[in-house]
GROMACS .gro file of C-alpha atoms in nm:
model
  193
    1GLU     CA    1   2.175   2.516   1.593
    2VAL     CA    2   2.381   2.262   1.769
    3LYS     CA    3   2.669   2.363   2.042
    4VAL     CA    4   2.919   2.056   2.079
    5GLU     CA    5   3.230   2.215   2.312
    6TYR     CA    6   3.477   1.988   2.303
    7ASN     CA    7   3.871   1.883   2.339
    8VAL     CA    8   3.965   1.674   2.102
    9ASP     CA    9   3.946   1.640   1.708
   10TYR     CA   10   3.571   1.535   1.596
   11THR     CA   11   3.421   1.534   1.298
   12VAL     CA   12   3.041   1.540   1.259
   13TYR     CA   13   2.786   1.270   1.013
   14ILE     CA   14   2.507   1.346   0.880
   15MET     CA   15   2.258   1.082   0.797
   16ASN     CA   16   2.076   1.204   0.614
   17ASP     CA   17   2.025   1.378   0.248
   18TRP     CA   18   1.706   1.648   0.412
   19ILE     CA   19   1.997   1.844   0.680
   20HIS     CA   20   2.258   1.993   0.586
   21HIS     CA   21   2.552   2.141   0.733
   22VAL     CA   22   2.609   2.539   0.758
   23GLU     CA   23   2.964   2.527   0.888
   24THR     CA   24   3.152   2.766   1.100
   25LYS     CA   25   3.393   2.746   1.381
   26ASP     CA   26   3.577   2.809   1.707
   27ASN     CA   27   3.823   2.803   1.925
   28LYS     CA   28   3.692   2.533   2.197
   29THR     CA   29   3.347   2.545   2.107
   30ASP     CA   30   3.117   2.517   1.798
   31VAL     CA   31   2.759   2.613   1.703
   32PHE     CA   32   2.633   2.407   1.388
   33THR     CA   33   2.364   2.534   1.190
   34PHE     CA   34   2.225   2.282   1.041
   35HIS     CA   35   1.916   2.401   0.731
   36ILE     CA   36   1.682   2.133   0.699
   37ASP     CA   37   1.489   2.076   0.395
   38GLN     CA   38   1.078   2.140   0.455
   39ASN     CA   39   0.909   1.858   0.447
   40THR     CA   40   0.677   1.763   0.120
   41SER     CA   41   0.505   1.498   0.318
   42THR     CA   42   0.204   1.486   0.544
   43LYS     CA   43   0.445   1.203   0.759
   44THR     CA   44   0.661   1.302   1.046
   45ARG     CA   45   1.013   1.220   0.949
   46GLU     CA   46   1.313   1.131   1.173
   47GLY     CA   47   1.684   1.197   1.106
   48SER     CA   48   1.939   1.228   1.262
   49LEU     CA   49   2.389   1.356   1.304
   50GLU     CA   50   2.595   1.195   1.456
   51ILE     CA   51   2.921   1.363   1.635
   52LEU     CA   52   3.207   1.102   1.654
   53LYS     CA   53   3.598   1.229   1.778
   54ASP     CA   54   3.870   1.187   1.583
   55GLY     CA   55   3.985   0.814   1.628
   56ALA     CA   56   3.726   0.684   1.927
   57PRO     CA   57   3.598   0.363   1.878
   58LYS     CA   58   3.140   0.397   1.748
   59SER     CA   59   3.084   0.319   2.129
   60GLU     CA   60   3.141   0.775   2.181
   61THR     CA   61   2.939   0.923   1.945
   62MET     CA   62   2.711   1.182   1.996
   63THR     CA   63   2.399   1.127   1.821
   64ILE     CA   64   2.157   1.415   1.760
   65LYS     CA   65   1.797   1.360   1.674
   66ILE     CA   66   1.631   1.551   1.473
   67VAL     CA   67   1.225   1.483   1.406
   68GLN     CA   68   1.014   1.697   1.150
   69ALA     CA   69   0.647   1.742   1.182
   70GLY     CA   70   0.482   1.656   0.816
   71ALA     CA   71   0.320   1.894   0.623
   72ASN     CA   72  -0.062   2.024   0.701
   73PHE     CA   73  -0.257   1.916   0.379
   74GLY     CA   74  -0.661   1.838   0.279
   75PHE     CA   75  -0.957   1.856   0.332
   76LYS     CA   76  -1.118   1.975   0.664
   77GLY     CA   77  -1.491   1.719   0.698
   78GLU     CA   78  -1.750   1.591   0.465
   79THR     CA   79  -1.508   1.464   0.132
   80ASN     CA   80  -1.730   1.336  -0.026
   81PHE     CA   81  -2.083   1.453  -0.092
   82ASN     CA   82  -2.402   1.264  -0.261
   83ILE     CA   83  -2.599   1.523  -0.367
   84THR     CA   84  -3.064   1.589  -0.558
   85TYR     CA   85  -3.025   1.663  -0.919
   86GLU     CA   86  -3.110   2.075  -0.832
   87LYS     CA   87  -2.825   2.317  -0.880
   88GLN     CA   88  -2.619   2.319  -0.556
   89GLN     CA   89  -2.347   2.547  -0.362
   90LEU     CA   90  -2.097   2.383  -0.211
   91GLN     CA   91  -1.793   2.498   0.036
   92VAL     CA   92  -1.470   2.353   0.164
   93GLU     CA   93  -1.210   2.436   0.362
   94LEU     CA   94  -0.853   2.273   0.281
   95ALA     CA   95  -0.585   2.373   0.508
   96HIS     CA   96  -0.234   2.402   0.349
   97ASP     CA   97   0.106   2.518   0.487
   98MET     CA   98   0.268   2.519   0.165
   99ASP     CA   99   0.169   2.609  -0.181
  100PHE     CA  100  -0.117   2.403  -0.363
  101SER     CA  101  -0.320   2.364  -0.731
  102ILE     CA  102  -0.620   2.223  -0.828
  103ASN     CA  103  -0.550   1.992  -1.174
  104GLN     CA  104  -0.912   2.158  -1.406
  105SER     CA  105  -0.832   1.926  -1.683
  106ASN     CA  106  -1.071   1.699  -1.425
  107VAL     CA  107  -1.332   1.844  -1.343
  108PRO     CA  108  -1.601   1.901  -1.537
  109SER     CA  109  -1.784   2.212  -1.717
  110TRP     CA  110  -2.098   2.141  -1.404
  111ILE     CA  111  -1.920   2.172  -1.144
  112SER     CA  112  -1.733   2.572  -1.117
  113ILE     CA  113  -1.500   2.630  -0.843
  114GLN     CA  114  -1.353   2.962  -0.655
  115THR     CA  115  -1.131   2.947  -0.440
  116GLN     CA  116  -0.981   3.222  -0.157
  117LYS     CA  117  -0.753   3.246   0.086
  118LYS     CA  118  -0.837   3.300   0.398
  119ASP     CA  119  -0.576   3.268   0.610
  120ASN     CA  120  -0.179   3.145   0.596
  121LYS     CA  121  -0.292   2.774   0.625
  122THR     CA  122  -0.637   2.769   0.461
  123SER     CA  123  -0.843   2.774   0.176
  124ILE     CA  124  -1.190   2.811   0.058
  125PHE     CA  125  -1.319   2.585  -0.199
  126ARG     CA  126  -1.653   2.709  -0.304
  127ILE     CA  127  -1.845   2.483  -0.562
  128ASP     CA  128  -2.073   2.517  -0.782
  129VAL     CA  129  -2.283   2.262  -0.932
  130ALA     CA  130  -2.545   2.318  -1.215
  131GLU     CA  131  -2.885   2.112  -1.202
  132ASN     CA  132  -2.891   1.769  -1.386
  133ASN     CA  133  -3.114   1.716  -1.579
  134ASN     CA  134  -2.943   1.371  -1.774
  135ASP     CA  135  -3.092   1.023  -1.755
  136SER     CA  136  -2.848   0.929  -1.489
  137VAL     CA  137  -2.655   1.009  -1.125
  138ARG     CA  138  -2.319   1.208  -1.330
  139GLU     CA  139  -1.946   1.140  -1.121
  140ALA     CA  140  -1.676   1.388  -1.040
  141ASP     CA  141  -1.368   1.386  -0.844
  142ILE     CA  142  -1.176   1.796  -0.683
  143ILE     CA  143  -0.818   1.687  -0.685
  144ALA     CA  144  -0.554   1.953  -0.489
  145PHE     CA  145  -0.244   1.886  -0.473
  146SER     CA  146   0.104   2.036  -0.374
  147GLY     CA  147   0.358   1.846  -0.513
  148SER     CA  148   0.355   1.535  -0.705
  149GLN     CA  149   0.383   1.328  -0.350
  150ILE     CA  150   0.093   1.475  -0.184
  151SER     CA  151  -0.255   1.525  -0.298
  152ASP     CA  152  -0.633   1.496  -0.103
  153THR     CA  153  -1.011   1.423  -0.319
  154ILE     CA  154  -1.414   1.568  -0.311
  155HIS     CA  155  -1.654   1.372  -0.432
  156ILE     CA  156  -1.948   1.436  -0.579
  157SER     CA  157  -2.168   1.187  -0.654
  158GLN     CA  158  -2.558   1.444  -0.771
  159ASN     CA  159  -2.836   1.225  -0.893
  160TYR     CA  160  -3.056   1.321  -1.163
  161LYS     CA  161  -3.363   1.505  -1.192
  162PRO     CA  162  -3.666   1.204  -1.134
  163GLY     CA  163  -3.842   1.186  -1.467
  164LEU     CA  164  -4.219   0.985  -1.584
  165GLY     CA  165  -4.411   1.087  -1.882
  166PHE     CA  166  -4.544   0.898  -2.134
  167GLU     CA  167  -4.401   0.999  -2.493
  168SER     CA  168  -4.646   1.208  -2.697
  169GLU     CA  169  -4.699   1.557  -2.555
  170ASN     CA  170  -5.093   1.484  -2.599
  171ASP     CA  171  -5.185   1.301  -2.228
  172THR     CA  172  -5.585   1.248  -2.405
  173LEU     CA  173  -5.662   0.943  -2.686
  174SER     CA  174  -5.886   0.905  -2.872
  175ILE     CA  175  -6.029   0.551  -2.992
  176THR     CA  176  -6.363   0.380  -3.215
  177SER     CA  177  -6.583   0.223  -3.070
  178GLU     CA  178  -6.390  -0.177  -3.124
  179ALA     CA  179  -6.180  -0.371  -2.899
  180GLN     CA  180  -5.772  -0.308  -2.984
  181ASN     CA  181  -5.466  -0.340  -2.898
  182LEU     CA  182  -5.317   0.022  -2.664
  183GLU     CA  183  -4.955   0.080  -2.686
  184LEU     CA  184  -4.828   0.354  -2.464
  185TYR     CA  185  -4.469   0.449  -2.537
  186VAL     CA  186  -4.359   0.585  -2.090
  187LYS     CA  187  -3.974   0.740  -2.070
  188HIS     CA  188  -3.936   0.758  -1.648
  189ASN     CA  189  -3.593   0.761  -1.431
  190VAL     CA  190  -3.758   0.621  -1.193
  191ASP     CA  191  -3.962   0.302  -1.129
  192PHE     CA  192  -4.362   0.371  -1.117
  193TYR     CA  193  -4.663   0.115  -1.137
   0.00000   0.00000   0.00000
């Protein structure tokens, strides 16, 4: 609310489309009520409105500056995880003061996510990561977003299970006494000698 005392006619100019005048008038004192739209960006924004006496030069304008804080949205703490091949559970908190969702279509089947509300401004993500029995590192991004402009990402990189073995299940080879070449096929995803 902005209280204006006056003895002349005047006009109110709103300089930003996210500020709205709710009109009320009295005799010699006006109390203006302005509705400020929710800031859906994480950046602080500034706006202004001007009150100008009708017929007066621009130099007699009364300007009111409005500074609105940005939205609170983002993961707290570590967001880039480099983990071992073993089954694991990660826990991450998301600070927010608006509704959000998770892009489930990008979450691979080896990850499951449970979300619970800690309080009105914080949610907890419990992320279960299955054991990686593949021969390569696997990666995933978990994206929390609110609207089309605000998002934050957790990145998970999971190492593979180290392995070294012969292609044959039998580790004893019986050969004749004659000289011969012997081929061994080694399956591995680690360096060896």
